[in-house]
XYZ file of C-alpha atoms in Angstrom:
254
model
C 24.389 -5.751 8.261
C 20.993 -6.083 8.864
C 20.915 -10.216 8.670
C 16.867 -10.095 8.394
C 16.033 -10.086 4.719
C 14.033 -6.243 4.687
C 10.607 -5.256 3.174
C 10.329 -1.240 2.262
C 6.483 -1.079 1.875
C 5.016 2.797 1.554
C 1.657 3.024 1.503
C 1.511 0.218 4.067
C -1.553 0.571 6.368
C -4.419 -0.255 4.602
C -5.358 -1.680 1.179
C -2.896 -3.880 -0.300
C -0.171 -2.670 1.343
C -1.718 -2.971 5.031
C -2.216 -7.105 3.734
C 1.655 -6.893 2.244
C 2.039 -6.818 5.814
C 0.281 -8.878 7.235
C 1.157 -11.616 5.356
C 5.422 -11.138 4.897
C 5.185 -10.113 8.781
C 4.355 -13.865 9.257
C 7.628 -15.044 8.971
C 10.185 -13.895 11.591
C 12.946 -13.756 9.730
C 11.298 -10.656 7.431
C 11.933 -6.805 8.717
C 8.693 -5.005 7.141
C 9.563 -1.252 7.478
C 5.800 0.730 6.176
C 5.521 3.711 5.539
C 2.418 5.951 6.553
C 1.210 9.333 6.254
C 0.392 9.567 9.735
C 2.042 6.974 12.271
C -0.147 8.897 15.337
C -3.604 7.767 13.729
C -4.654 5.428 16.258
C -6.415 2.728 13.301
C -6.061 -1.425 13.030
C -2.468 -0.920 11.509
C -0.975 0.649 14.216
C -2.517 -1.640 16.450
C -1.056 -4.310 14.601
C 1.562 -3.110 13.441
C 2.965 -1.892 17.190
C 2.582 -5.778 18.242
C 4.903 -7.207 15.503
C 8.052 -7.085 16.218
C 10.079 -7.264 13.092
C 6.850 -4.137 11.427
C 8.560 -1.248 11.801
C 6.967 2.767 10.793
C 7.905 5.727 8.964
C 6.382 9.130 8.754
C 5.705 9.385 4.499
C 3.537 11.799 2.791
C 3.712 11.440 -1.001
C 2.491 15.094 -1.488
C 5.208 16.601 0.904
C 8.599 16.933 -0.323
C 9.864 18.050 2.950
C 8.806 13.302 4.084
C 10.454 12.526 1.144
C 13.823 14.179 1.795
C 13.790 13.158 5.274
C 13.185 9.373 4.035
C 16.670 8.498 4.033
C 17.510 9.459 7.601
C 14.318 7.896 8.765
C 15.730 4.724 6.816
C 19.323 5.298 8.523
C 17.621 4.525 11.738
C 16.072 1.171 11.313
C 18.339 -0.494 8.297
C 21.113 -0.448 6.703
C 20.261 -2.407 3.657
C 16.883 -2.703 1.943
C 15.585 -6.041 0.034
C 12.906 -5.129 -1.577
C 11.245 -1.999 -2.338
C 7.499 -2.150 -2.767
C 6.282 1.616 -4.161
C 2.266 0.667 -3.338
C 1.670 3.958 -1.833
C -0.665 5.800 -4.811
C -4.399 7.699 -5.353
C -6.900 7.295 -7.420
C -9.399 9.905 -7.842
C -9.461 11.084 -11.597
C -12.920 9.335 -12.041
C -13.619 12.466 -15.449
C -13.506 12.520 -18.608
C -9.897 13.879 -20.561
C -12.089 16.387 -21.338
C -13.511 17.480 -18.265
C -10.828 17.081 -15.901
C -9.729 19.648 -13.657
C -6.172 20.753 -13.683
C -5.442 19.738 -10.314
C -6.483 16.614 -10.676
C -4.085 15.513 -12.818
C -1.071 17.825 -11.608
C -2.011 16.037 -7.851
C -2.305 12.755 -9.730
C 1.269 13.097 -11.325
C 2.686 14.769 -8.279
C 1.658 11.339 -6.459
C 1.902 9.124 -8.567
C 4.949 9.299 -11.484
C 6.866 12.036 -9.808
C 6.996 10.378 -6.028
C 7.910 7.218 -6.799
C 11.458 7.579 -8.843
C 12.229 10.722 -5.951
C 11.437 8.140 -3.657
C 13.240 5.230 -5.370
C 16.914 7.853 -5.589
C 16.479 7.851 -1.273
C 16.276 4.422 -1.261
C 18.738 3.024 -3.950
C 21.524 3.368 -1.471
C 20.411 1.561 0.824
C 19.143 -1.128 -1.918
C 23.004 -1.035 -3.255
C 23.768 -2.787 -0.116
C 21.286 -6.419 -0.287
C 21.618 -9.232 -2.853
C 18.358 -8.743 -3.871
C 17.694 -5.604 -5.071
C 14.194 -5.822 -5.839
C 12.171 -2.742 -6.797
C 8.376 -3.240 -7.193
C 6.257 -0.724 -8.322
C 2.769 -1.290 -8.153
C 0.953 0.554 -11.460
C -2.257 -0.725 -12.971
C -3.234 -2.123 -16.644
C -5.604 0.903 -17.107
C -2.247 2.678 -18.444
C -1.610 0.005 -20.472
C -0.848 0.934 -23.879
C -1.071 -2.609 -25.940
C -4.006 -3.396 -24.256
C -6.474 -0.203 -23.758
C -9.386 0.361 -22.164
C -11.963 2.380 -22.014
C -12.370 3.997 -19.359
C -12.926 6.784 -17.099
C -10.015 7.848 -15.154
C -7.731 10.513 -17.464
C -5.311 11.598 -15.054
C -5.094 8.072 -12.810
C -4.448 6.237 -15.768
C -1.567 8.775 -18.046
C -0.037 8.566 -14.475
C 1.016 5.703 -14.241
C 1.666 4.911 -17.401
C 3.992 7.797 -16.517
C 5.249 5.354 -14.008
C 5.594 2.378 -15.813
C 7.733 4.513 -18.671
C 10.197 5.150 -15.000
C 9.706 1.502 -14.493
C 11.496 0.980 -18.029
C 13.990 3.492 -17.503
C 15.390 1.984 -14.016
C 15.587 -1.372 -15.020
C 18.125 -0.337 -18.108
C 19.934 2.046 -16.350
C 20.562 -0.390 -13.497
C 20.348 -4.173 -15.510
C 23.996 -3.930 -14.922
C 24.236 -3.586 -11.044
C 22.074 -6.854 -10.531
C 18.971 -5.057 -10.087
C 15.154 -6.436 -10.422
C 12.761 -3.487 -11.394
C 9.267 -3.922 -12.788
C 5.824 -3.337 -12.436
C 3.093 -5.034 -11.370
C -0.466 -5.046 -11.631
C -2.392 -5.993 -8.238
C -6.196 -6.844 -9.863
C -9.271 -4.734 -9.541
C -9.381 -4.616 -5.693
C -12.099 -4.397 -3.359
C -9.921 -1.481 -1.379
C -10.810 1.484 -0.323
C -9.272 2.500 -3.872
C -11.728 0.281 -5.614
C -14.588 0.851 -3.898
C -14.691 4.119 -4.905
C -14.057 3.362 -7.972
C -17.077 1.427 -8.657
C -19.146 3.654 -6.962
C -18.009 6.986 -9.430
C -17.230 4.896 -12.556
C -20.747 4.351 -13.720
C -21.490 7.796 -13.194
C -18.948 8.553 -15.853
C -19.734 5.882 -18.291
C -23.554 4.119 -18.450
C -22.272 1.114 -19.489
C -19.504 0.525 -17.055
C -21.176 -1.518 -14.700
C -21.670 -3.776 -18.513
C -17.416 -3.659 -19.472
C -16.773 -4.140 -15.653
C -19.657 -7.628 -14.972
C -17.961 -9.226 -18.667
C -13.912 -8.530 -18.716
C -13.327 -7.563 -14.829
C -12.889 -9.678 -11.340
C -13.250 -8.182 -8.059
C -10.501 -9.370 -5.739
C -10.174 -8.904 -2.092
C -7.025 -6.555 -0.762
C -5.568 -10.320 0.220
C -5.936 -12.335 -2.582
C -4.665 -9.208 -4.538
C -1.337 -9.320 -1.790
C -0.530 -12.859 -1.578
C -0.867 -13.243 -5.625
C 2.050 -9.858 -5.914
C 3.656 -11.439 -2.962
C 3.839 -15.094 -4.965
C 4.855 -12.643 -7.968
C 8.115 -11.340 -6.268
C 9.328 -14.276 -4.272
C 9.509 -15.795 -8.330
C 10.799 -12.794 -9.796
C 14.285 -12.877 -11.054
C 17.077 -10.979 -14.032
C 14.648 -12.126 -16.417
C 11.400 -10.149 -14.874
C 13.387 -6.310 -15.060
C 11.490 -4.260 -17.072
C 8.150 -5.903 -17.217
C 4.768 -5.625 -16.179
C 3.526 -8.625 -14.684
C 0.224 -8.553 -13.508
C -1.311 -10.292 -10.074
C -1.845 -13.655 -11.628
C 1.658 -14.152 -12.477
C 1.283 -13.317 -16.593
C 3.179 -10.807 -18.431
C 2.065 -8.586 -20.120
C 2.965 -5.965 -22.620
C 3.395 -1.822 -21.046
């Protein structure tokens, strides 16, 4: 069995995922497997990953069934276990009111944000079972919270993440007796490519959105988010199972 602590991070080539790869790989006892849609793309992540002995990549497009189906075989060539699975990859491009959102926007967001993480977990599950750690963290959003509903026009994005949250609850219940620790985390309002796009598009849909964000949301950088999420993951134990945490470590209701 692989002696290093093995992390699998989906969407590890940009934004929060890339920052998590950078921070976790600083510890040579960690082995990071990052999924990317196009491993051949010559970008900053590829240069970084090729310079690190403890970082590997696998091809995974969440919108391609063939990529998900091949994930187990790809992982098996690199490791015999996964200690920590971070389901980070997703999309957010649903800046519409519900009554205006195109059908395809809903279908795409549910396929990528709600369904793909579940099917990916099914492939990762046999590797997690071989670990003593057995942690699975699903990156969600405060915008999907029922208990703290926010009047933001993110239609399919928020509801797809709410669907993901329910799967997190189901998995945490089903696998608790096997020693799994499964929970969701809100990474903050992050100034990544995705977050910057939100700041550009949301005000056009709701004129008061800038005022809302200024009053209630403090944007953070991808690195600040990654460092905070890393602390939450490292602090997590069996008490975290089936819960929803914000990047600052506070617990919130779904």
